[in-house]
Structures are given as structure tokens and as C-alpha cells.
XYZ file of C-alpha atoms in Angstrom:
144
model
C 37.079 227.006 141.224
C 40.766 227.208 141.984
C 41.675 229.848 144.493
C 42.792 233.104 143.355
C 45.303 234.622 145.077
C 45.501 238.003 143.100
C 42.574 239.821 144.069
C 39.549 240.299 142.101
C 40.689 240.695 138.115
C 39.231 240.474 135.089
C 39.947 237.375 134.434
C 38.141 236.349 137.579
C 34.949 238.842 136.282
C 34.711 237.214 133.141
C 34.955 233.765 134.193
C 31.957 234.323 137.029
C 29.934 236.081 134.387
C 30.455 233.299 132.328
C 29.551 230.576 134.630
C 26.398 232.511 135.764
C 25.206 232.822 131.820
C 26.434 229.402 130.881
C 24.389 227.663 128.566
C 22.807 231.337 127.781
C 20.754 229.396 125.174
C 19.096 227.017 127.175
C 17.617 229.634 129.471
C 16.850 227.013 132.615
C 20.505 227.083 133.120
C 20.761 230.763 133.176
C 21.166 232.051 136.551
C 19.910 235.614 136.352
C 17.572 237.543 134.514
C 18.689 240.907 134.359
C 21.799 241.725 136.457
C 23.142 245.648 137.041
C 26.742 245.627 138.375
C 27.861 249.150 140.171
C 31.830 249.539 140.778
C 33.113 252.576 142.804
C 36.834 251.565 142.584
C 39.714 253.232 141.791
C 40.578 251.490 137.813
C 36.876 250.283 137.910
C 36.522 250.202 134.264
C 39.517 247.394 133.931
C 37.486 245.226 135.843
C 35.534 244.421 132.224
C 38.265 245.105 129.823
C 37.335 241.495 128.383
C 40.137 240.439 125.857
C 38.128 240.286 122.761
C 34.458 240.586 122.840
C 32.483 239.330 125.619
C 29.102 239.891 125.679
C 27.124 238.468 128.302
C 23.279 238.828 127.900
C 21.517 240.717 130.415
C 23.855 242.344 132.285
C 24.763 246.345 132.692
C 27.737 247.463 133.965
C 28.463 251.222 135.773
C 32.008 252.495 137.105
C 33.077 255.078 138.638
C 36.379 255.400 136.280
C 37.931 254.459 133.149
C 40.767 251.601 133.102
C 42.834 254.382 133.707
C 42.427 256.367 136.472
C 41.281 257.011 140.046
C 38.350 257.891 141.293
C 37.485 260.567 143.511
C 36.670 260.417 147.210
C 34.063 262.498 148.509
C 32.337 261.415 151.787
C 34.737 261.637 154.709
C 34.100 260.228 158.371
C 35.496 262.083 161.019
C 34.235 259.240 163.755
C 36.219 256.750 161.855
C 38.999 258.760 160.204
C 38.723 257.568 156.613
C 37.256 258.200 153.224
C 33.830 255.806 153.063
C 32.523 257.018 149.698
C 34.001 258.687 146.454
C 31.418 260.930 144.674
C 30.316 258.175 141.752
C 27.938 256.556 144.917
C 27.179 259.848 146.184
C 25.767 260.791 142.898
C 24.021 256.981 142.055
C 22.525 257.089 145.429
C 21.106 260.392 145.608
C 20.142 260.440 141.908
C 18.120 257.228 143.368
C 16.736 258.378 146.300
C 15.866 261.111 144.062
C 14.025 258.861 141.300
C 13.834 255.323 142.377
C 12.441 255.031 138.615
C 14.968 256.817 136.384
C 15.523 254.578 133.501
C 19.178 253.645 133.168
C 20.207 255.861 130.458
C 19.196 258.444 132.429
C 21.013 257.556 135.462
C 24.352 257.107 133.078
C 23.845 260.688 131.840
C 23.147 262.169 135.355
C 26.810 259.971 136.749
C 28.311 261.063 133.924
C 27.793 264.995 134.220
C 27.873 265.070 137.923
C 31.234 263.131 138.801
C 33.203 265.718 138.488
C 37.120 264.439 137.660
C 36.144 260.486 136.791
C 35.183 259.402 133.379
C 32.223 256.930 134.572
C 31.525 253.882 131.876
C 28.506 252.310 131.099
C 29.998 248.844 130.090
C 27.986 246.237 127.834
C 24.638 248.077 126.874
C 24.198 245.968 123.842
C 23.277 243.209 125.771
C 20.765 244.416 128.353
C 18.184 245.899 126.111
C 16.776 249.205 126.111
C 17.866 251.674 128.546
C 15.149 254.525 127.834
C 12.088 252.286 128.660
C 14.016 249.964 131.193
C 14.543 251.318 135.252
C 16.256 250.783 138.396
C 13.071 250.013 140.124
C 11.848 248.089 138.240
C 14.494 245.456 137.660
C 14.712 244.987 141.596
C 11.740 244.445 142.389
C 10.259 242.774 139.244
C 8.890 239.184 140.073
C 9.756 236.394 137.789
């Protein structure tokens, strides 16, 4: 892969994506089963704002913010002087720790209500299947 000296785009999303799913028909070649991406960024959601539509089976897709705005830090460290955390992973991790077994859709509406200032996406649904039966927990630590 050539090097990319531009940071990580979405260019550079969709091509890795890609390249894990290739050959998404002949499922030997298909590197994961299930995959749930989490992005806490600041523009988050343009990290999957695909040129035409890419849909890559299996995989789910949370931000913290649209393609158009910032999001919000929340946990500060005074020992280190700097922001660590914005309030999207304070709210997926104690919604977690909460309910290791929320099912996703769930989790999206809890994210969505309770980061305050962000718009928080849920980002290719269609493909991963359905998000009222399927959880956290149990795509982790599912055997094959």
C-alpha cells in the first residue's frame, strides 16, 4: 500500500474496508465477521462519507459527530494538563459498563440522547443485520 502522507481520510477508510471484505462473496477471503468501528474525533462522521454507496457487509460504524462539526471534550486531567476524553466515550463506556449486553440500537439511542452538543451517527446499519436482537457482548466474545 503506498504511503499516505495525509493522515487518516476517507479515502484511506474505504480502501482498508475494502481490502478486509474483498472477495465478500467468497467468504474464506473475508477477513472479519462482524466488525464495530467507534470514532471519538472531532469531524468523525467524514471519516465514512464514501463517494457513492459503499456498503461493506458486516460492519457498524459509531461517531461522536457529524461531517460537520466538533465534538465535545469532557474528561480533563489535571496530572497531565490535557483533555483525554470528549463525552461520546464517556457515555459508550459507561452505558457499557452499565450493560455489557445492550443491543446496538440501544446503545445508538442512549449516545444519541446523552451527548449533549454532537450529533452522533450510526453509519452503515444496512449491512450489519439487526440491531435489536444483536449486542456488544456478544459480538466480542462470540467464538467462530
Amino acid at each position: 500500500m503506498e504511503k499516505n502522507k495525509g493522515g487518516f481520510t476517507t479515502e484511506l477508510m474505504k480502501n482498508t474496508l475494502l481490502a478486509m471484505d474483498d472477495n465478500a462473496n467468497n467468504h474464506a477471503n473475508k477477513r472479519f465477521r462482524k466488525m464495530v468501528i467507534c470514532i471519538e474525533t472531532c469531524y468523525s462522521g467524514s471519516v465514512f462519507a464514501f463517494d457513492g454507496d459503499v456498503d461493506i457487509d458486516g460492519v457498524l460504524v459509531f461517531t461522536a459527530a457529524s461531517p460537520y462539526e466538533t465534538s465535545l471534550a469532557d474528561v480533563y486531567s489535571v496530572d497531565l494538563k490535557v483533555w483525554i476524553s470528549n463525552r461520546f466515550t464517556r457515555n459508550l463506556t459507561d452505558s457499557l459498563n452499565k450493560e455489557e449486553s445492550i443491543c446496538y440500537a440501544d446503545l445508538y439511542k442512549y449516545l444519541v440522547q446523552n451527548t449533549i452538543g454532537s450529533h452522533v451517527q450510526l453509519i452503515n446499519a444496512q449491512c450489519f443485520g439487526n440491531l435489536y436482537e444483536m449486542t456488544f457482548k456478544d459480538d466480542i466474545f462470540k467464538s467462530n
